[in-house]
mmCIF file with all atom_site columns, C-alpha atoms in Angstrom:
data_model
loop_
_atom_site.group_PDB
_atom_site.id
_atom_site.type_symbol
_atom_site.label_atom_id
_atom_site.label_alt_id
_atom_site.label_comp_id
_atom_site.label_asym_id
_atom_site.label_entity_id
_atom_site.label_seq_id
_atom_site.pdbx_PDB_ins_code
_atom_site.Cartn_x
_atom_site.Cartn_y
_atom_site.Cartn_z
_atom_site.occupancy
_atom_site.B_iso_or_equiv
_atom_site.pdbx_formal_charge
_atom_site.auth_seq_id
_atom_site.auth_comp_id
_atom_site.auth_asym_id
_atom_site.auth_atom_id
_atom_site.pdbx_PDB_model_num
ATOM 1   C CA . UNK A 1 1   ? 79.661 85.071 50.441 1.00 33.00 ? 188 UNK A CA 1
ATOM 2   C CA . UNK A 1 2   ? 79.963 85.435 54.368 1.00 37.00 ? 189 UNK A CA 1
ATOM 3   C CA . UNK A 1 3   ? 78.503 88.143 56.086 1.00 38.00 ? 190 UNK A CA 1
ATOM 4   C CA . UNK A 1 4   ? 80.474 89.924 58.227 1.00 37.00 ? 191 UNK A CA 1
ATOM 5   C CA . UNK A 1 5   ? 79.594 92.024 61.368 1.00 37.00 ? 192 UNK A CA 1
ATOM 6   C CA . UNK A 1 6   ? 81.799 94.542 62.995 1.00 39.00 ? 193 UNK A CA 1
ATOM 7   C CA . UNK A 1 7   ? 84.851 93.030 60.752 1.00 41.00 ? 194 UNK A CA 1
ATOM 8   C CA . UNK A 1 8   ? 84.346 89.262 62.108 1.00 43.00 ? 195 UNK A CA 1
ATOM 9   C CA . UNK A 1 9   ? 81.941 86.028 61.085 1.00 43.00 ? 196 UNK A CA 1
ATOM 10  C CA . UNK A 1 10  ? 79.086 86.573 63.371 1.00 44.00 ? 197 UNK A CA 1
ATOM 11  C CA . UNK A 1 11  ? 79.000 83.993 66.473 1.00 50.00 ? 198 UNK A CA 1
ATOM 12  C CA . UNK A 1 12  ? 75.905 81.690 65.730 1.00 62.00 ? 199 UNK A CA 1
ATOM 13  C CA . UNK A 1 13  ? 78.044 80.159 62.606 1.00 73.00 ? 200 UNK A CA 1
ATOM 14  C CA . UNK A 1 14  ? 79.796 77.027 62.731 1.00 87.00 ? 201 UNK A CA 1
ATOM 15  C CA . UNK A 1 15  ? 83.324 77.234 64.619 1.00 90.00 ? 202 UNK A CA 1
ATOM 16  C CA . UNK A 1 16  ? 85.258 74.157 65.559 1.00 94.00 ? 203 UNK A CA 1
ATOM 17  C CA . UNK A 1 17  ? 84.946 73.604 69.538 1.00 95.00 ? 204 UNK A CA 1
ATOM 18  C CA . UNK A 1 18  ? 81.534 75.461 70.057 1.00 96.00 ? 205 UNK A CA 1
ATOM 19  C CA . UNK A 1 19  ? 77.931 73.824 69.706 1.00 96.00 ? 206 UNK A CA 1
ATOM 20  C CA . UNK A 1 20  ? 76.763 72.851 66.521 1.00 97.00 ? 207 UNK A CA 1
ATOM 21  C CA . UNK A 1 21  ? 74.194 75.308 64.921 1.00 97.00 ? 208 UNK A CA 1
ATOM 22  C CA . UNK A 1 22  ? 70.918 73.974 64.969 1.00 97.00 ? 209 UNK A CA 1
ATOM 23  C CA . UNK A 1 23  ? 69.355 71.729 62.494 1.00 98.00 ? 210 UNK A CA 1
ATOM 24  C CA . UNK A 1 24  ? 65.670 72.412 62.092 1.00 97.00 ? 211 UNK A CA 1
ATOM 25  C CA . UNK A 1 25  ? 63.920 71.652 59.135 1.00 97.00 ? 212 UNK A CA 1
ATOM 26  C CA . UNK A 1 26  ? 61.745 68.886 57.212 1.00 98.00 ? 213 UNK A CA 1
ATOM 27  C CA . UNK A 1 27  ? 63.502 65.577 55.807 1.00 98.00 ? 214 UNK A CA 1
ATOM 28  C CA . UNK A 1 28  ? 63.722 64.210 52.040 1.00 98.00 ? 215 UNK A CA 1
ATOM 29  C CA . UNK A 1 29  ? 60.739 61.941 53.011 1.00 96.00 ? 216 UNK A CA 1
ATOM 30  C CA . UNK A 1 30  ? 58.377 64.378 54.823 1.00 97.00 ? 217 UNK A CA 1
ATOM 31  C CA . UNK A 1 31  ? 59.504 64.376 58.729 1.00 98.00 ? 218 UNK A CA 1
ATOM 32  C CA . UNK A 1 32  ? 60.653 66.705 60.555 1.00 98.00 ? 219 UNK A CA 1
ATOM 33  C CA . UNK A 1 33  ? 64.148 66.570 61.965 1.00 98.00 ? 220 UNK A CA 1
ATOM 34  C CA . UNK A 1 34  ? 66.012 68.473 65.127 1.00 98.00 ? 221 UNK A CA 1
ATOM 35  C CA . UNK A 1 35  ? 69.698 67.921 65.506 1.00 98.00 ? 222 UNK A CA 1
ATOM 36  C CA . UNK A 1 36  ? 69.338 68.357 69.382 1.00 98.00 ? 223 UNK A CA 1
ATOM 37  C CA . UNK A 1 37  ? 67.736 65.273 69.376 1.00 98.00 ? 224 UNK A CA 1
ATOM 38  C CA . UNK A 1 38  ? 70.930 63.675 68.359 1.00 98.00 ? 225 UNK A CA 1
ATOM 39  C CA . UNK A 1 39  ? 72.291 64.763 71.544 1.00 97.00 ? 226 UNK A CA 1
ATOM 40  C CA . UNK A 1 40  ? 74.232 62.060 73.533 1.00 98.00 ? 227 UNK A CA 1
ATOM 41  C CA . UNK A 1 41  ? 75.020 60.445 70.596 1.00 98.00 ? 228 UNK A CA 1
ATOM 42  C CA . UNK A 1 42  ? 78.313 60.800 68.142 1.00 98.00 ? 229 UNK A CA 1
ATOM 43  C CA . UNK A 1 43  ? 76.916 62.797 64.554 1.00 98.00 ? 230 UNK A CA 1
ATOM 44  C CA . UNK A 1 44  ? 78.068 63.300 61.273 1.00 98.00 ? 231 UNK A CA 1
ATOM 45  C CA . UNK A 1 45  ? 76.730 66.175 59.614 1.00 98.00 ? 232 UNK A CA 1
ATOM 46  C CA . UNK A 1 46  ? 77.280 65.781 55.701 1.00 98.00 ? 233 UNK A CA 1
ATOM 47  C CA . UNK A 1 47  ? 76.170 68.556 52.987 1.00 98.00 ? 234 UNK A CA 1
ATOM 48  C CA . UNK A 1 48  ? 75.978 66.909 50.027 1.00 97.00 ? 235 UNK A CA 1
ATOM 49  C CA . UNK A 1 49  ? 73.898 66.892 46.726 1.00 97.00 ? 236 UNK A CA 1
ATOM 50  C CA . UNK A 1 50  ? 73.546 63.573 43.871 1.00 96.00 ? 237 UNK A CA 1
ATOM 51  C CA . UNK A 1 51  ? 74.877 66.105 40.990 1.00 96.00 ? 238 UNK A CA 1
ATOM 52  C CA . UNK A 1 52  ? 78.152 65.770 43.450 1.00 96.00 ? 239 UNK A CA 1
ATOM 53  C CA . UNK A 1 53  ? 80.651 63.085 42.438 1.00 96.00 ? 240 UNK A CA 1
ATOM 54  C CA . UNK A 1 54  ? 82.511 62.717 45.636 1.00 96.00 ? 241 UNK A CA 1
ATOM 55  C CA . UNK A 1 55  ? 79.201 63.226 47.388 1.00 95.00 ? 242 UNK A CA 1
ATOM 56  C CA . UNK A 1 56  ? 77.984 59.950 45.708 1.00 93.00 ? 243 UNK A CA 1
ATOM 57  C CA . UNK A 1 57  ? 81.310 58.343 45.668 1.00 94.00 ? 244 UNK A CA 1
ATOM 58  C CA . UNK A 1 58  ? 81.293 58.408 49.935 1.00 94.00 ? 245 UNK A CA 1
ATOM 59  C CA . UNK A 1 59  ? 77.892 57.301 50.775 1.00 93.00 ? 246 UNK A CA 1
ATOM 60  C CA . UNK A 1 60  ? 79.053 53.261 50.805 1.00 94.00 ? 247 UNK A CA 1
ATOM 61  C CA . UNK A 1 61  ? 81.530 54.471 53.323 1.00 95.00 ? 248 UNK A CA 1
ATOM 62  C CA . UNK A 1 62  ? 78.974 56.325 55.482 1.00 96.00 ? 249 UNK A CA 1
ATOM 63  C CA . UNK A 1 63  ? 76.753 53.158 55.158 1.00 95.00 ? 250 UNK A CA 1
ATOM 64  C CA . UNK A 1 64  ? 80.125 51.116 56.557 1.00 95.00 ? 251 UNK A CA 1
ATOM 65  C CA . UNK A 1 65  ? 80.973 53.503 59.106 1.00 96.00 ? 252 UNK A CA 1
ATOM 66  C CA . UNK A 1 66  ? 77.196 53.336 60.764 1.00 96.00 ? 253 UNK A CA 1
ATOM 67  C CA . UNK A 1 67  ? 77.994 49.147 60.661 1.00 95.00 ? 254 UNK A CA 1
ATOM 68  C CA . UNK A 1 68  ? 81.432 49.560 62.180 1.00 96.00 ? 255 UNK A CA 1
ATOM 69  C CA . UNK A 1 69  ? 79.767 52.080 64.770 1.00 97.00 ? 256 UNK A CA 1
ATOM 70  C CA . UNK A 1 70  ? 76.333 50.942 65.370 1.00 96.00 ? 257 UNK A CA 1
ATOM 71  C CA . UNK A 1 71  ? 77.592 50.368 69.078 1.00 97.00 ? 258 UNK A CA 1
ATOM 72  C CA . UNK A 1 72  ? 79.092 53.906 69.550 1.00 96.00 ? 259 UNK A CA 1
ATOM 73  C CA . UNK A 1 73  ? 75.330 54.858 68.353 1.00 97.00 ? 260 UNK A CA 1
ATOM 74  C CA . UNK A 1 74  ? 76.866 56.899 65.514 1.00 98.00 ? 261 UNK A CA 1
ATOM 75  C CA . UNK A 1 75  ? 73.946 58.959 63.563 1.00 98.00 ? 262 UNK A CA 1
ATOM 76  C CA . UNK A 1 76  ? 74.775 60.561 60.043 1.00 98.00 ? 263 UNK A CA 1
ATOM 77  C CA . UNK A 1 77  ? 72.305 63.508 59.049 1.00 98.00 ? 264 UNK A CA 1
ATOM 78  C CA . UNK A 1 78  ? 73.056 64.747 55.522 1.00 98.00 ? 265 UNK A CA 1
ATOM 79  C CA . UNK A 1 79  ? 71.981 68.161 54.572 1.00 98.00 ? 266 UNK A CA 1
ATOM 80  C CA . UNK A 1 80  ? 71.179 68.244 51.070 1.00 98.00 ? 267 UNK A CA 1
ATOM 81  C CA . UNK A 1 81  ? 72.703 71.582 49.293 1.00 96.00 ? 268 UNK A CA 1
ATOM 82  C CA . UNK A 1 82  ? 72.477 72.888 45.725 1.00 95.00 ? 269 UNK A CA 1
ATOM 83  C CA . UNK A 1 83  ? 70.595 70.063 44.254 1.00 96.00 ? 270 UNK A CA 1
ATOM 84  C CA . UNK A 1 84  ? 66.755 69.506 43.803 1.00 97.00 ? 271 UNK A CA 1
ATOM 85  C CA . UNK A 1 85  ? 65.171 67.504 46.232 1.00 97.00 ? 272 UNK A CA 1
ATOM 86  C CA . UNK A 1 86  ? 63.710 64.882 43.766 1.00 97.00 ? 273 UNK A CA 1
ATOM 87  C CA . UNK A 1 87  ? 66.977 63.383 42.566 1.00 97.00 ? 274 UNK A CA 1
ATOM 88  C CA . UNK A 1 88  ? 68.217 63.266 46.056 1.00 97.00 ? 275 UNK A CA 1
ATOM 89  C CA . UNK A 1 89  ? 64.872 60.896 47.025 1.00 97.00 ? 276 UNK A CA 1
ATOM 90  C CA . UNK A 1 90  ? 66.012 58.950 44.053 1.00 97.00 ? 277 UNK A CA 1
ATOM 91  C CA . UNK A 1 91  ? 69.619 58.298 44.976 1.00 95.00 ? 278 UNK A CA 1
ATOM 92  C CA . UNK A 1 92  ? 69.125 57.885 48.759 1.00 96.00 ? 279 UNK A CA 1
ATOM 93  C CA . UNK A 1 93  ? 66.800 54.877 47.894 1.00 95.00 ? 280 UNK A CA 1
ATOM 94  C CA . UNK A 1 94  ? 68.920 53.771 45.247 1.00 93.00 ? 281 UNK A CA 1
ATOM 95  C CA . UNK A 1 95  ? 72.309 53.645 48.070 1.00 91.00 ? 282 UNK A CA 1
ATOM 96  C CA . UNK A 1 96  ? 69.585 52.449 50.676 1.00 92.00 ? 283 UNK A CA 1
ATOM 97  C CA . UNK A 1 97  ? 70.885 55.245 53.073 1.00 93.00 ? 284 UNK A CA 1
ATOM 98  C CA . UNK A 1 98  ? 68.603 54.897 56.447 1.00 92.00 ? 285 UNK A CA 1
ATOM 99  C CA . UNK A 1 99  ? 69.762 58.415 57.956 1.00 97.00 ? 286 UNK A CA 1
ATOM 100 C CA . UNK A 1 100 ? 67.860 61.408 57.594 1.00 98.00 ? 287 UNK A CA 1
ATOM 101 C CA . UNK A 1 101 ? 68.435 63.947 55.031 1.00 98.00 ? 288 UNK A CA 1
ATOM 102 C CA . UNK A 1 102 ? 67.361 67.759 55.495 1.00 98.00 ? 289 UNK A CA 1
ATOM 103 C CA . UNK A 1 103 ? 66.374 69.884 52.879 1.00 98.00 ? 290 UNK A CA 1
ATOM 104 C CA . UNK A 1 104 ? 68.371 73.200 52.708 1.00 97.00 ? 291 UNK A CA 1
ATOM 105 C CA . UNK A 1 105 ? 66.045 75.593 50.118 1.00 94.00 ? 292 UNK A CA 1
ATOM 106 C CA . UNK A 1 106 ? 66.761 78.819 51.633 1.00 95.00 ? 293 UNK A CA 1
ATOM 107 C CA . UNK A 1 107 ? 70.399 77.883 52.155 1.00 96.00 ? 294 UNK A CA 1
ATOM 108 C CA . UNK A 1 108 ? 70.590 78.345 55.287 1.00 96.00 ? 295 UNK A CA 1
ATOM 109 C CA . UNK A 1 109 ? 71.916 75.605 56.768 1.00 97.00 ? 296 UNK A CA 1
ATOM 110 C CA . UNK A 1 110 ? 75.148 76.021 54.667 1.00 97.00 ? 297 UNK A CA 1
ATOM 111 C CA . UNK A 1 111 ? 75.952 79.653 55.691 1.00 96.00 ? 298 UNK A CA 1
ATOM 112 C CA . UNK A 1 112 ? 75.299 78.927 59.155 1.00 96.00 ? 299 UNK A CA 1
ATOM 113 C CA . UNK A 1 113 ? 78.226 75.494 58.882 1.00 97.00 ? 300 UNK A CA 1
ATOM 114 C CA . UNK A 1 114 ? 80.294 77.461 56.574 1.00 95.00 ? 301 UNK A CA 1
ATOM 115 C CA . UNK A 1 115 ? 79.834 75.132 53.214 1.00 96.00 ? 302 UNK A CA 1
ATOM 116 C CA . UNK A 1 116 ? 82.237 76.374 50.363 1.00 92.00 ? 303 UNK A CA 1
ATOM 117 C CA . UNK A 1 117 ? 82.111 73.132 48.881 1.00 94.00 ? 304 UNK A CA 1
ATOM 118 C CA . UNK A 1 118 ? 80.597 69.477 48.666 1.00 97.00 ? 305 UNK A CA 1
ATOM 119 C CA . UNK A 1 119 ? 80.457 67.081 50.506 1.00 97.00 ? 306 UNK A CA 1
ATOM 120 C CA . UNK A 1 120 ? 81.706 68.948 53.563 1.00 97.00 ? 307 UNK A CA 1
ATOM 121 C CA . UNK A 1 121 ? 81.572 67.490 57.107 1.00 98.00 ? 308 UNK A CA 1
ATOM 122 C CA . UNK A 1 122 ? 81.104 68.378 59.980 1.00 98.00 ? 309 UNK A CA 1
ATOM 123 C CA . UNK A 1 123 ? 81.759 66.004 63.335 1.00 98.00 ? 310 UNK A CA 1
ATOM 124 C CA . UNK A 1 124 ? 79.946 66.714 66.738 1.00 98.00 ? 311 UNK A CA 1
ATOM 125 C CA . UNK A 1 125 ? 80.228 65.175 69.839 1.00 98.00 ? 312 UNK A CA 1
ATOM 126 C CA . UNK A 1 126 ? 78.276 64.077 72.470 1.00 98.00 ? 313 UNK A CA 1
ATOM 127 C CA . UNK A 1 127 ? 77.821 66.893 74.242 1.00 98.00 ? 314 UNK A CA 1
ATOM 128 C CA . UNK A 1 128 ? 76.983 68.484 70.663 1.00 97.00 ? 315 UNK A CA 1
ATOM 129 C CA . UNK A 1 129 ? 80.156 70.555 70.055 1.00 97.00 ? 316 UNK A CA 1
ATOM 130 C CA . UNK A 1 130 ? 81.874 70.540 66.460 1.00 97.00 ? 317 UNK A CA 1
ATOM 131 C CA . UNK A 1 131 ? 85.281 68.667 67.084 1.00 98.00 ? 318 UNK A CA 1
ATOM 132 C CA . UNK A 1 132 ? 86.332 67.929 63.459 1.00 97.00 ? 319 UNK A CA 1
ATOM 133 C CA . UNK A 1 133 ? 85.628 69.213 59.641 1.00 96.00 ? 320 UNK A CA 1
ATOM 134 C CA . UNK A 1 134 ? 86.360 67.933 56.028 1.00 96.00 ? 321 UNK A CA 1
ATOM 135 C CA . UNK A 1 135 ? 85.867 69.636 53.060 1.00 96.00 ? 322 UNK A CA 1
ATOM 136 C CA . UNK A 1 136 ? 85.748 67.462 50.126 1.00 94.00 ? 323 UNK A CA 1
ATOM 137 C CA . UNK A 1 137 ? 86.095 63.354 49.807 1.00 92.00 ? 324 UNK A CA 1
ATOM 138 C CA . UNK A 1 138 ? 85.532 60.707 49.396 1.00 94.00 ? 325 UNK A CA 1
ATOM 139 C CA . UNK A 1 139 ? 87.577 60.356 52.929 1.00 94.00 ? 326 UNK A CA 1
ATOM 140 C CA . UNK A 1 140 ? 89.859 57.428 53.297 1.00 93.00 ? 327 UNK A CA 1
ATOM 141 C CA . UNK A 1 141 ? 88.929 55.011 56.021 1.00 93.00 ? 328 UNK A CA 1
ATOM 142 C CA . UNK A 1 142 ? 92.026 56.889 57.974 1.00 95.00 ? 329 UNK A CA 1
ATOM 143 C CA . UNK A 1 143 ? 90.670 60.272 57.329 1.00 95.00 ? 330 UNK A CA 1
ATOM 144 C CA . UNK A 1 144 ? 86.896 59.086 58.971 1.00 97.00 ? 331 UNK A CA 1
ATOM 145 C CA . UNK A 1 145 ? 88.499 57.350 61.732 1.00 96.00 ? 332 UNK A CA 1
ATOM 146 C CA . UNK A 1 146 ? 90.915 60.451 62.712 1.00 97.00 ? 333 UNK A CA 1
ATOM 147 C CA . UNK A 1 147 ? 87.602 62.639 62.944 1.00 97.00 ? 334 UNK A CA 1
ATOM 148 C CA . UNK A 1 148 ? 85.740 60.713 64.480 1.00 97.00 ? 335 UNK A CA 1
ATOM 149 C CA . UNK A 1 149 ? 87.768 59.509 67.122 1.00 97.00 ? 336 UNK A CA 1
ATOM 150 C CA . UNK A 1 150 ? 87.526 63.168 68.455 1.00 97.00 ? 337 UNK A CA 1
ATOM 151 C CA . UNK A 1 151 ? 83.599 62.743 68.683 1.00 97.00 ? 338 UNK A CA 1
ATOM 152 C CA . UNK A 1 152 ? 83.150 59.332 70.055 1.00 91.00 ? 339 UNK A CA 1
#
């Protein structure tokens, strides 16, 4: 449910060619994680969960797509929604994912980007401004290189 004020979304939530909502919170193993220290840098954001299919089905292409990129200085941050964190530990060590993951217990992360669904993904550029979104996957190798072309 979305919270509306005066009749429209409120400002602060995620909206495609404004900055990025902030990412503040404590990762899967113990550190704690800012998304404006990202900045400079192309960034997927990816809410995802290991109870989601697709969600497990695109992590070998995220672990690709940081190869293929590693000179662009692409950084993946997943947000982990709707699932407990222990079986997300279990997976992420399982794929060998090296990018953070932040835990999402109050939910807030997801209202503030807008989440109706999993994996959803959000692209931000450089300058830390949401340029792309997809809502479900896995994404074909054409899908992740139309979004992120507008972030690199």
């Amino acid at each position: 449910m979305w919270w509306f004020v005066n009749g429209e979304l409120p400002d602060d939530r995620a909206t495609i060619g404004q900055a990025a909502p902030p990412i503040v919170g404590t990762t899967l193993d113990g550190a704690a994680f800012d998304l404006a220290s990202l900045r400079g840098r192309p960034v997927v954001v990816n809410f995802w969960g290991p109870s989601c299919v697709p969600c497990r089905e695109e992590f070998p292409q995220f672990l690709r797509e940081l190869d293929a990129h590693a000179a662009d200085g692409l950084a993946i941050v997943g947000v982990l929604t709707d699932d407990p964190a222990e079986p997300a530990r279990q997976f992420v060590a399982e794929y060998g994912a090296t990018w953070p993951t932040v835990v999402d217990p109050e939910e807030s992360l997801k209202r503030a980007y807008r989440v109706v669904a999993r994996p959803h993904t959000w692209f931000v550029d450089r300058q830390g401004v949401l340029r792309s979104m997809q809502i479900g996957g896995p994404m074909s190798d054409e899908e992740f290189q139309r979004h992120y072309d507008r972030i690199r």
